[in-house]
Amino acid sequence: MNWHTAWLVLTALMFAGYLVTESRSIGIGLVLPVLGRNDDDTDAVVGTVGPYFLGNEVWIVSVMGLLIGGFPIFEGTLLSGLFPLFAAFVLGMVVRGAAVHFRRRHPSPRWRHGWSAALTGASLVLALALGLIGAALLHTLPLRPDGVLPLTFSALFTPFGLVCGLTSVLFFALRGAAFAASRTRGPLAERSIRLASLLTRLALASAFAAFVVGLLTSDVRASVQQPVAVYALAGAVAVALVGCDVLAMRHAARPALALSAVVLLAAAAAVAVGRLPYLIVSGYGEAAGMTVAEGSADPAVLAPLFWVVAVLMPLLAALQWWAGRLYRQVRTGARAYF
Amino acid sequence: MPAEAIVYARLQFALTAIAHWLFVALTLGLVTYVVIIQTIWTVTGNPRYERMTRFFGQLYLINYALGIATGIVMEFQLGLNWSGLTKVVGSVFGAPLAIETLVAFFLESTFLGIWIFGWNRLGKRLHLAMIWLTAISAWMSVIWVLMANSFLQHPVGHASAANGRLVLSDFAEFVGNPNFWHAVPHAAAAAMTTGAFFVAGVSAWHLRRLPAGHPDRAAFMFTLRLAVYSAPVFVFVTAFMGGNLLDVINVEQPIKGALADNDLALAARLQEEMAARHGPGEYIPVHEFIYVTRTVMIWSAITMQALAVVTALMTVKDALLTRFAWMLRILPWLIPVPFLAGTAGWLFREVGRQPWVVYEILKTEDAISPGLTGGTLLASLIIFTLVVGTLAVTDWRLLTRFARRGPDGAHLGSAGQESGADEQTPATTGGRL
């Protein structure tokens, strides 16, 4: 295994950590208007993820850090080529962060309702942007042989992209509903688990639609390099969704929460693995595509940096795991800080 | 790439970087004072210091919200607008940024979360350890980010690869960059100055209003002294290291140095030398700008130092402060001065190295993302400025509100609600997160 591949594994693990942790925050933001029927319920629902919020949102910062350090060529090409999607993502992060920090800092109902709505709107932008970015990566992109990926709106907002965006929103919402169900009691938990069950079915329909649209889109077929892996992972998404629904109907909130993470991870893995050995598949032919080696930094810096990150990552994950155990005892509700 | 596109991208970077520093400088300064106050609380067990920990900790948290938001914009902006930069120097300057996100930022945010939500739940000493670790990891950020920035200012420790990109060739030289070692203490002391004047100003505001005999008077008297006794040290170190950094700049970036001295004849000569090395072009940044920002820094330092020393002397005895009560009126007005000086400092540092983004290696105009149009960059500039600007103003209004409400109004470590009854509940009942 060369350093590029080793770095790809590290970055993928970091992104997996991001999806598992941050999907709880994004999901709670999405299901907030449905579950938060009154102010107390709204506070209780936000309060479930409140203690985790700061720890969740740092994962994407570290994913981007690993991309800048390990895959600077890929990072610069992707972000500027998919400019509106990443710009929307950043705006979503900024507004959502402010909404969580500000929401309970003022007693006026207008203030609180306004920031709750901003929390939901920003979470929607984040989930949509992630879905559209995933779809764009599964598409051939207009990456020119000179390495420039000009911003092309028509390549970003395709029918396939929109179905993937919707699917992404439903996947994240499912995470939120399952998380709320596992961290609340009484009628709120009951409504949360019923919502989770409904969301698995909607997500299954939407994911199936995305699969069909993908099959019918020649640019998507052309970009997939590992069809077997993609079919297997798409199957894993479907199985996990069905399993999630079965568990939700049995009111097994914690196992459903775990399985909802598998849904997201399998979908993300399909995007990541399906393109290998390319990071970006070019519509200009095989030679123009960006392989893992072409997108990454020089091995002289990858090698020492690899050991730093490989040692740190498990420690950071362990720290958050310990914090999560602590937060489980934290009572949520009217007195939560977030 | 049209010329106006570069202007939009540069303007956006300048606005984001300035906004980021305004929040980050206060984050760093304030968290250090919170560490000191909470340490005293833990050691003495005196509830007076608990109130002050919660009060200044609350202000620190409100400020933190926008520090992280603007930091995320900074990080993504590199790839969005400046992919030419990551392409050419990514293999060198990406490394400290990658490490920063892990050992500094990731840890800072995780420890901060534990500190907020572990209040009354963790043991006193463990809880104290969390704010220490938050502060240490926040300061680690300064080191890694300035290491990356100093490479752009004065690129050392690299070699050119065949494809025109830079690779790391000498790690010791990269880390030993003199620009970096001078910039760190300068910026660190500037952040501490920002925190000191903030704590002093807020404490003075309350001291002027609290009636004699009010229990919070002693607490604010303590925080005022803590701030004004330390402020002269921080202002001195900032100015002293700034002077040393200028000596380094005179060697590494002589045009910036010449403009700082308003020596236009020298700058013109250096311009010719630069043109001989790198081909015809304009190598002098807007010269009035450099001289003005340098002057703003110097006069801010003189003003702050004079007033900090006078205030420090006046707070030696309670009686002196009663006699010179006008001092308490002035201190809150000094809170913006370190922010002004910090903004001038970053403008001096970043504008002063133009037209280079990596000094004498890569021009700013060549670093911009090649696939973008001026329209996209203008739309991005407008939207980000409106959104981040609105949130920043909202954050400062909240900060002012919580600063004025005093220790009773803090949500941190207390009830999340604002009704009077909740806030009066003593903080010892536990389970109140």
PDB file of C-alpha atoms in Angstrom, chain B residues 84-323:
ATOM      1  CA  GLY B  84      -4.205  27.894  -7.214  1.00  0.00           C
ATOM      2  CA  LEU B  85      -2.577  28.329  -3.816  1.00  0.00           C
ATOM      3  CA  THR B  86      -3.386  24.837  -2.533  1.00  0.00           C
ATOM      4  CA  LYS B  87      -2.275  23.407  -5.871  1.00  0.00           C
ATOM      5  CA  VAL B  88       1.210  24.967  -5.766  1.00  0.00           C
ATOM      6  CA  VAL B  89       2.046  24.968  -2.044  1.00  0.00           C
ATOM      7  CA  GLY B  90      -0.494  22.461  -0.668  1.00  0.00           C
ATOM      8  CA  SER B  91       2.194  19.828  -0.111  1.00  0.00           C
ATOM      9  CA  VAL B  92       3.996  22.204   2.235  1.00  0.00           C
ATOM     10  CA  PHE B  93       1.566  24.519   3.938  1.00  0.00           C
ATOM     11  CA  GLY B  94      -1.322  22.056   4.068  1.00  0.00           C
ATOM     12  CA  ALA B  95       0.505  20.007   6.713  1.00  0.00           C
ATOM     13  CA  PRO B  96       0.349  22.525   9.592  1.00  0.00           C
ATOM     14  CA  LEU B  97      -3.270  23.273   8.716  1.00  0.00           C
ATOM     15  CA  ALA B  98      -4.135  19.560   8.823  1.00  0.00           C
ATOM     16  CA  ILE B  99      -2.426  19.178  12.202  1.00  0.00           C
ATOM     17  CA  GLU B 100      -4.148  22.333  13.463  1.00  0.00           C
ATOM     18  CA  THR B 101      -7.598  20.941  12.751  1.00  0.00           C
ATOM     19  CA  LEU B 102      -6.783  17.787  14.718  1.00  0.00           C
ATOM     20  CA  VAL B 103      -4.574  18.674  17.666  1.00  0.00           C
ATOM     21  CA  ALA B 104      -5.903  22.144  18.186  1.00  0.00           C
ATOM     22  CA  PHE B 105      -9.375  22.772  16.873  1.00  0.00           C
ATOM     23  CA  PHE B 106     -10.879  19.318  17.320  1.00  0.00           C
ATOM     24  CA  LEU B 107      -9.596  19.134  20.891  1.00  0.00           C
ATOM     25  CA  GLU B 108     -10.615  22.709  21.705  1.00  0.00           C
ATOM     26  CA  SER B 109     -14.217  22.194  20.669  1.00  0.00           C
ATOM     27  CA  THR B 110     -14.506  18.779  22.313  1.00  0.00           C
ATOM     28  CA  PHE B 111     -13.053  19.982  25.637  1.00  0.00           C
ATOM     29  CA  LEU B 112     -15.209  23.095  25.502  1.00  0.00           C
ATOM     30  CA  GLY B 113     -18.328  20.952  25.113  1.00  0.00           C
ATOM     31  CA  ILE B 114     -17.318  18.880  28.125  1.00  0.00           C
ATOM     32  CA  TRP B 115     -16.649  22.066  30.107  1.00  0.00           C
ATOM     33  CA  ILE B 116     -20.095  23.530  29.350  1.00  0.00           C
ATOM     34  CA  PHE B 117     -22.113  20.363  29.864  1.00  0.00           C
ATOM     35  CA  GLY B 118     -19.952  18.906  32.600  1.00  0.00           C
ATOM     36  CA  TRP B 119     -20.744  21.849  34.899  1.00  0.00           C
ATOM     37  CA  ASN B 120     -21.897  20.533  38.312  1.00  0.00           C
ATOM     38  CA  ARG B 121     -21.466  17.022  36.976  1.00  0.00           C
ATOM     39  CA  LEU B 122     -17.720  16.550  36.741  1.00  0.00           C
ATOM     40  CA  GLY B 123     -15.560  16.815  39.834  1.00  0.00           C
ATOM     41  CA  LYS B 124     -14.257  20.331  40.487  1.00  0.00           C
ATOM     42  CA  ARG B 125     -10.693  19.484  39.484  1.00  0.00           C
ATOM     43  CA  LEU B 126     -11.649  17.517  36.392  1.00  0.00           C
ATOM     44  CA  HIS B 127     -13.936  20.370  35.332  1.00  0.00           C
ATOM     45  CA  LEU B 128     -11.074  22.818  35.829  1.00  0.00           C
ATOM     46  CA  ALA B 129      -8.820  20.563  33.738  1.00  0.00           C
ATOM     47  CA  MET B 130     -11.334  20.852  30.882  1.00  0.00           C
ATOM     48  CA  ILE B 131     -11.038  24.654  30.614  1.00  0.00           C
ATOM     49  CA  TRP B 132      -7.234  24.388  30.895  1.00  0.00           C
ATOM     50  CA  LEU B 133      -7.221  21.896  28.023  1.00  0.00           C
ATOM     51  CA  THR B 134      -9.646  24.079  26.023  1.00  0.00           C
ATOM     52  CA  ALA B 135      -7.314  27.046  26.460  1.00  0.00           C
ATOM     53  CA  ILE B 136      -4.156  25.076  25.675  1.00  0.00           C
ATOM     54  CA  SER B 137      -5.636  23.645  22.487  1.00  0.00           C
ATOM     55  CA  ALA B 138      -6.902  27.101  21.481  1.00  0.00           C
ATOM     56  CA  TRP B 139      -3.359  28.448  21.843  1.00  0.00           C
ATOM     57  CA  MET B 140      -2.042  25.506  19.834  1.00  0.00           C
ATOM     58  CA  SER B 141      -4.191  26.765  16.959  1.00  0.00           C
ATOM     59  CA  VAL B 142      -2.249  30.026  16.983  1.00  0.00           C
ATOM     60  CA  ILE B 143       1.004  28.132  16.550  1.00  0.00           C
ATOM     61  CA  TRP B 144      -0.096  25.948  13.631  1.00  0.00           C
ATOM     62  CA  VAL B 145      -2.014  28.635  11.758  1.00  0.00           C
ATOM     63  CA  LEU B 146       0.826  31.134  12.083  1.00  0.00           C
ATOM     64  CA  MET B 147       3.273  28.459  10.950  1.00  0.00           C
ATOM     65  CA  ALA B 148       1.248  28.107   7.739  1.00  0.00           C
ATOM     66  CA  ASN B 149       0.873  31.885   7.372  1.00  0.00           C
ATOM     67  CA  SER B 150       4.575  32.514   7.999  1.00  0.00           C
ATOM     68  CA  PHE B 151       5.431  30.106   5.207  1.00  0.00           C
ATOM     69  CA  LEU B 152       3.390  32.272   2.837  1.00  0.00           C
ATOM     70  CA  GLN B 153       5.206  35.364   4.164  1.00  0.00           C
ATOM     71  CA  HIS B 154       8.671  33.874   4.039  1.00  0.00           C
ATOM     72  CA  PRO B 155       8.783  30.489   2.312  1.00  0.00           C
ATOM     73  CA  VAL B 156      11.632  28.330   3.653  1.00  0.00           C
ATOM     74  CA  GLY B 157      12.305  24.599   3.924  1.00  0.00           C
ATOM     75  CA  HIS B 158      10.860  23.761   0.525  1.00  0.00           C
ATOM     76  CA  ALA B 159      12.106  22.569  -2.848  1.00  0.00           C
ATOM     77  CA  SER B 160      10.544  22.810  -6.305  1.00  0.00           C
ATOM     78  CA  ALA B 161       9.202  19.620  -7.854  1.00  0.00           C
ATOM     79  CA  ALA B 162       9.222  18.972 -11.594  1.00  0.00           C
ATOM     80  CA  ASN B 163       5.548  19.906 -11.998  1.00  0.00           C
ATOM     81  CA  GLY B 164       6.097  23.446 -10.691  1.00  0.00           C
ATOM     82  CA  ARG B 165       4.722  22.584  -7.261  1.00  0.00           C
ATOM     83  CA  LEU B 166       6.566  22.944  -3.983  1.00  0.00           C
ATOM     84  CA  VAL B 167       7.514  20.052  -1.732  1.00  0.00           C
ATOM     85  CA  LEU B 168       8.727  20.037   1.863  1.00  0.00           C
ATOM     86  CA  SER B 169      12.478  19.438   1.839  1.00  0.00           C
ATOM     87  CA  ASP B 170      13.749  20.600   5.229  1.00  0.00           C
ATOM     88  CA  PHE B 171      11.318  20.260   8.104  1.00  0.00           C
ATOM     89  CA  ALA B 172      13.648  21.909  10.644  1.00  0.00           C
ATOM     90  CA  GLU B 173      14.069  24.961   8.428  1.00  0.00           C
ATOM     91  CA  PHE B 174      10.311  25.094   7.793  1.00  0.00           C
ATOM     92  CA  VAL B 175       9.551  25.097  11.528  1.00  0.00           C
ATOM     93  CA  GLY B 176      12.503  27.350  12.325  1.00  0.00           C
ATOM     94  CA  ASN B 177      11.180  30.137  10.070  1.00  0.00           C
ATOM     95  CA  PRO B 178      12.222  33.370  11.862  1.00  0.00           C
ATOM     96  CA  ASN B 179       9.064  35.079  10.650  1.00  0.00           C
ATOM     97  CA  PHE B 180       7.020  32.446  12.515  1.00  0.00           C
ATOM     98  CA  TRP B 181       8.983  32.688  15.759  1.00  0.00           C
ATOM     99  CA  HIS B 182       8.566  36.470  15.829  1.00  0.00           C
ATOM    100  CA  ALA B 183       4.929  36.479  14.757  1.00  0.00           C
ATOM    101  CA  VAL B 184       3.739  34.012  17.423  1.00  0.00           C
ATOM    102  CA  PRO B 185       4.652  36.054  20.524  1.00  0.00           C
ATOM    103  CA  HIS B 186       3.504  39.263  18.803  1.00  0.00           C
ATOM    104  CA  ALA B 187       0.071  37.850  17.938  1.00  0.00           C
ATOM    105  CA  ALA B 188      -0.247  35.986  21.241  1.00  0.00           C
ATOM    106  CA  ALA B 189       0.472  39.114  23.292  1.00  0.00           C
ATOM    107  CA  ALA B 190      -1.936  41.082  21.073  1.00  0.00           C
ATOM    108  CA  ALA B 191      -4.697  38.561  21.830  1.00  0.00           C
ATOM    109  CA  MET B 192      -3.932  38.774  25.560  1.00  0.00           C
ATOM    110  CA  THR B 193      -4.070  42.580  25.326  1.00  0.00           C
ATOM    111  CA  THR B 194      -7.510  42.259  23.706  1.00  0.00           C
ATOM    112  CA  GLY B 195      -8.679  40.031  26.558  1.00  0.00           C
ATOM    113  CA  ALA B 196      -7.158  42.283  29.225  1.00  0.00           C
ATOM    114  CA  PHE B 197      -8.857  45.448  27.983  1.00  0.00           C
ATOM    115  CA  PHE B 198     -12.144  43.574  27.615  1.00  0.00           C
ATOM    116  CA  VAL B 199     -12.052  42.237  31.187  1.00  0.00           C
ATOM    117  CA  ALA B 200     -10.929  45.647  32.484  1.00  0.00           C
ATOM    118  CA  GLY B 201     -13.635  47.534  30.578  1.00  0.00           C
ATOM    119  CA  VAL B 202     -16.467  45.207  31.609  1.00  0.00           C
ATOM    120  CA  SER B 203     -15.314  45.154  35.245  1.00  0.00           C
ATOM    121  CA  ALA B 204     -15.046  48.950  35.327  1.00  0.00           C
ATOM    122  CA  TRP B 205     -18.552  49.311  33.860  1.00  0.00           C
ATOM    123  CA  HIS B 206     -20.009  47.239  36.707  1.00  0.00           C
ATOM    124  CA  LEU B 207     -17.884  48.866  39.416  1.00  0.00           C
ATOM    125  CA  ARG B 208     -19.252  52.268  38.468  1.00  0.00           C
ATOM    126  CA  ARG B 209     -22.841  51.045  38.866  1.00  0.00           C
ATOM    127  CA  LEU B 210     -22.773  48.600  41.768  1.00  0.00           C
ATOM    128  CA  PRO B 211     -23.703  50.240  45.087  1.00  0.00           C
ATOM    129  CA  ALA B 212     -21.159  50.295  47.899  1.00  0.00           C
ATOM    130  CA  GLY B 213     -21.224  47.090  49.888  1.00  0.00           C
ATOM    131  CA  HIS B 214     -22.659  44.974  47.042  1.00  0.00           C
ATOM    132  CA  PRO B 215     -20.985  41.530  47.158  1.00  0.00           C
ATOM    133  CA  ASP B 216     -20.074  41.667  43.450  1.00  0.00           C
ATOM    134  CA  ARG B 217     -17.966  44.802  43.981  1.00  0.00           C
ATOM    135  CA  ALA B 218     -15.103  42.838  45.490  1.00  0.00           C
ATOM    136  CA  ALA B 219     -15.302  40.302  42.665  1.00  0.00           C
ATOM    137  CA  PHE B 220     -15.172  42.951  39.931  1.00  0.00           C
ATOM    138  CA  MET B 221     -12.437  44.796  41.823  1.00  0.00           C
ATOM    139  CA  PHE B 222     -10.470  41.561  41.631  1.00  0.00           C
ATOM    140  CA  THR B 223     -11.025  41.053  37.888  1.00  0.00           C
ATOM    141  CA  LEU B 224     -10.233  44.727  37.210  1.00  0.00           C
ATOM    142  CA  ARG B 225      -6.914  44.386  39.025  1.00  0.00           C
ATOM    143  CA  LEU B 226      -6.170  41.090  37.308  1.00  0.00           C
ATOM    144  CA  ALA B 227      -6.672  42.772  33.930  1.00  0.00           C
ATOM    145  CA  VAL B 228      -4.979  46.133  34.489  1.00  0.00           C
ATOM    146  CA  TYR B 229      -1.939  44.702  36.270  1.00  0.00           C
ATOM    147  CA  SER B 230      -1.319  42.280  33.407  1.00  0.00           C
ATOM    148  CA  ALA B 231      -2.244  44.632  30.548  1.00  0.00           C
ATOM    149  CA  PRO B 232       1.005  46.688  30.605  1.00  0.00           C
ATOM    150  CA  VAL B 233       3.013  43.473  30.265  1.00  0.00           C
ATOM    151  CA  PHE B 234       0.995  42.312  27.266  1.00  0.00           C
ATOM    152  CA  VAL B 235       1.060  45.698  25.530  1.00  0.00           C
ATOM    153  CA  PHE B 236       4.810  45.879  26.075  1.00  0.00           C
ATOM    154  CA  VAL B 237       5.424  42.373  24.685  1.00  0.00           C
ATOM    155  CA  THR B 238       3.173  43.087  21.672  1.00  0.00           C
ATOM    156  CA  ALA B 239       5.046  46.311  20.888  1.00  0.00           C
ATOM    157  CA  PHE B 240       8.483  44.868  21.595  1.00  0.00           C
ATOM    158  CA  MET B 241       7.903  41.757  19.461  1.00  0.00           C
ATOM    159  CA  GLY B 242       6.282  43.928  16.790  1.00  0.00           C
ATOM    160  CA  GLY B 243       9.506  45.937  16.621  1.00  0.00           C
ATOM    161  CA  ASN B 244      11.555  42.737  16.363  1.00  0.00           C
ATOM    162  CA  LEU B 245       9.220  41.392  13.698  1.00  0.00           C
ATOM    163  CA  LEU B 246       9.758  44.612  11.743  1.00  0.00           C
ATOM    164  CA  ASP B 247      13.516  43.942  11.812  1.00  0.00           C
ATOM    165  CA  VAL B 248      12.851  40.488  10.391  1.00  0.00           C
ATOM    166  CA  ILE B 249      10.551  41.978   7.748  1.00  0.00           C
ATOM    167  CA  ASN B 250      13.232  44.494   6.712  1.00  0.00           C
ATOM    168  CA  VAL B 251      15.345  41.495   5.738  1.00  0.00           C
ATOM    169  CA  GLU B 252      12.662  39.142   4.420  1.00  0.00           C
ATOM    170  CA  GLN B 253      10.262  41.594   2.789  1.00  0.00           C
ATOM    171  CA  PRO B 254      12.287  44.797   2.331  1.00  0.00           C
ATOM    172  CA  ILE B 255       9.573  46.586   0.313  1.00  0.00           C
ATOM    173  CA  LYS B 256       7.097  46.237   3.179  1.00  0.00           C
ATOM    174  CA  GLY B 257       9.780  47.472   5.554  1.00  0.00           C
ATOM    175  CA  ALA B 258      10.560  50.485   3.367  1.00  0.00           C
ATOM    176  CA  LEU B 259       6.875  51.409   3.109  1.00  0.00           C
ATOM    177  CA  ALA B 260       6.449  51.064   6.875  1.00  0.00           C
ATOM    178  CA  ASP B 261       9.162  53.728   7.222  1.00  0.00           C
ATOM    179  CA  ASN B 262       7.543  55.751   4.427  1.00  0.00           C
ATOM    180  CA  ASP B 263      10.886  55.512   2.585  1.00  0.00           C
ATOM    181  CA  LEU B 264       9.525  55.722  -0.968  1.00  0.00           C
ATOM    182  CA  ALA B 265      12.956  56.178  -2.559  1.00  0.00           C
ATOM    183  CA  LEU B 266      14.138  52.859  -1.107  1.00  0.00           C
ATOM    184  CA  ALA B 267      10.884  51.195  -2.139  1.00  0.00           C
ATOM    185  CA  ALA B 268      11.353  52.424  -5.722  1.00  0.00           C
ATOM    186  CA  ARG B 269      14.873  50.991  -5.813  1.00  0.00           C
ATOM    187  CA  LEU B 270      13.665  47.652  -4.428  1.00  0.00           C
ATOM    188  CA  GLN B 271      10.875  47.657  -7.005  1.00  0.00           C
ATOM    189  CA  GLU B 272      13.510  47.779  -9.750  1.00  0.00           C
ATOM    190  CA  GLU B 273      15.460  44.914  -8.188  1.00  0.00           C
ATOM    191  CA  MET B 274      12.268  42.848  -7.889  1.00  0.00           C
ATOM    192  CA  ALA B 275      11.366  43.596 -11.531  1.00  0.00           C
ATOM    193  CA  ALA B 276      14.851  42.479 -12.572  1.00  0.00           C
ATOM    194  CA  ARG B 277      14.342  39.164 -10.774  1.00  0.00           C
ATOM    195  CA  HIS B 278      10.710  38.448 -11.633  1.00  0.00           C
ATOM    196  CA  GLY B 279      10.009  40.430 -14.782  1.00  0.00           C
ATOM    197  CA  PRO B 280       8.191  43.731 -15.219  1.00  0.00           C
ATOM    198  CA  GLY B 281       5.274  44.417 -12.902  1.00  0.00           C
ATOM    199  CA  GLU B 282       4.094  46.411  -9.907  1.00  0.00           C
ATOM    200  CA  TYR B 283       5.763  45.077  -6.760  1.00  0.00           C
ATOM    201  CA  ILE B 284       4.803  47.887  -4.390  1.00  0.00           C
ATOM    202  CA  PRO B 285       1.533  47.484  -2.478  1.00  0.00           C
ATOM    203  CA  VAL B 286      -0.565  50.620  -1.827  1.00  0.00           C
ATOM    204  CA  HIS B 287       2.034  52.527   0.153  1.00  0.00           C
ATOM    205  CA  GLU B 288      -0.251  54.856   2.139  1.00  0.00           C
ATOM    206  CA  PHE B 289      -2.022  51.774   3.417  1.00  0.00           C
ATOM    207  CA  ILE B 290       1.112  50.232   4.882  1.00  0.00           C
ATOM    208  CA  TYR B 291       2.262  53.434   6.537  1.00  0.00           C
ATOM    209  CA  VAL B 292      -1.187  54.166   7.982  1.00  0.00           C
ATOM    210  CA  THR B 293      -1.724  50.677   9.420  1.00  0.00           C
ATOM    211  CA  ARG B 294       1.747  50.774  10.970  1.00  0.00           C
ATOM    212  CA  THR B 295       0.970  54.171  12.507  1.00  0.00           C
ATOM    213  CA  VAL B 296      -2.362  52.911  13.863  1.00  0.00           C
ATOM    214  CA  MET B 297      -0.546  50.039  15.583  1.00  0.00           C
ATOM    215  CA  ILE B 298       2.056  52.298  17.142  1.00  0.00           C
ATOM    216  CA  TRP B 299      -0.419  54.885  18.420  1.00  0.00           C
ATOM    217  CA  SER B 300      -2.788  52.222  19.741  1.00  0.00           C
ATOM    218  CA  ALA B 301       0.091  50.687  21.660  1.00  0.00           C
ATOM    219  CA  ILE B 302       1.163  54.051  23.108  1.00  0.00           C
ATOM    220  CA  THR B 303      -2.413  54.933  24.129  1.00  0.00           C
ATOM    221  CA  MET B 304      -3.074  51.525  25.652  1.00  0.00           C
ATOM    222  CA  GLN B 305       0.223  51.421  27.485  1.00  0.00           C
ATOM    223  CA  ALA B 306      -0.144  54.907  28.959  1.00  0.00           C
ATOM    224  CA  LEU B 307      -3.668  54.252  30.179  1.00  0.00           C
ATOM    225  CA  ALA B 308      -2.898  50.727  31.369  1.00  0.00           C
ATOM    226  CA  VAL B 309      -0.017  51.944  33.526  1.00  0.00           C
ATOM    227  CA  VAL B 310      -2.062  54.830  34.947  1.00  0.00           C
ATOM    228  CA  THR B 311      -5.003  52.515  35.719  1.00  0.00           C
ATOM    229  CA  ALA B 312      -2.738  49.915  37.248  1.00  0.00           C
ATOM    230  CA  LEU B 313      -1.345  52.553  39.618  1.00  0.00           C
ATOM    231  CA  MET B 314      -4.820  53.832  40.493  1.00  0.00           C
ATOM    232  CA  THR B 315      -6.136  50.417  41.420  1.00  0.00           C
ATOM    233  CA  VAL B 316      -3.363  49.683  43.897  1.00  0.00           C
ATOM    234  CA  LYS B 317      -5.617  51.015  46.641  1.00  0.00           C
ATOM    235  CA  ASP B 318      -9.425  51.044  46.698  1.00  0.00           C
ATOM    236  CA  ALA B 319      -9.323  54.618  47.985  1.00  0.00           C
ATOM    237  CA  LEU B 320      -7.338  55.806  44.967  1.00  0.00           C
ATOM    238  CA  LEU B 321      -9.915  54.396  42.596  1.00  0.00           C
ATOM    239  CA  THR B 322     -12.707  56.142  44.487  1.00  0.00           C
ATOM    240  CA  ARG B 323     -10.842  59.410  44.074  1.00  0.00           C
TER     241      ARG B 323
END
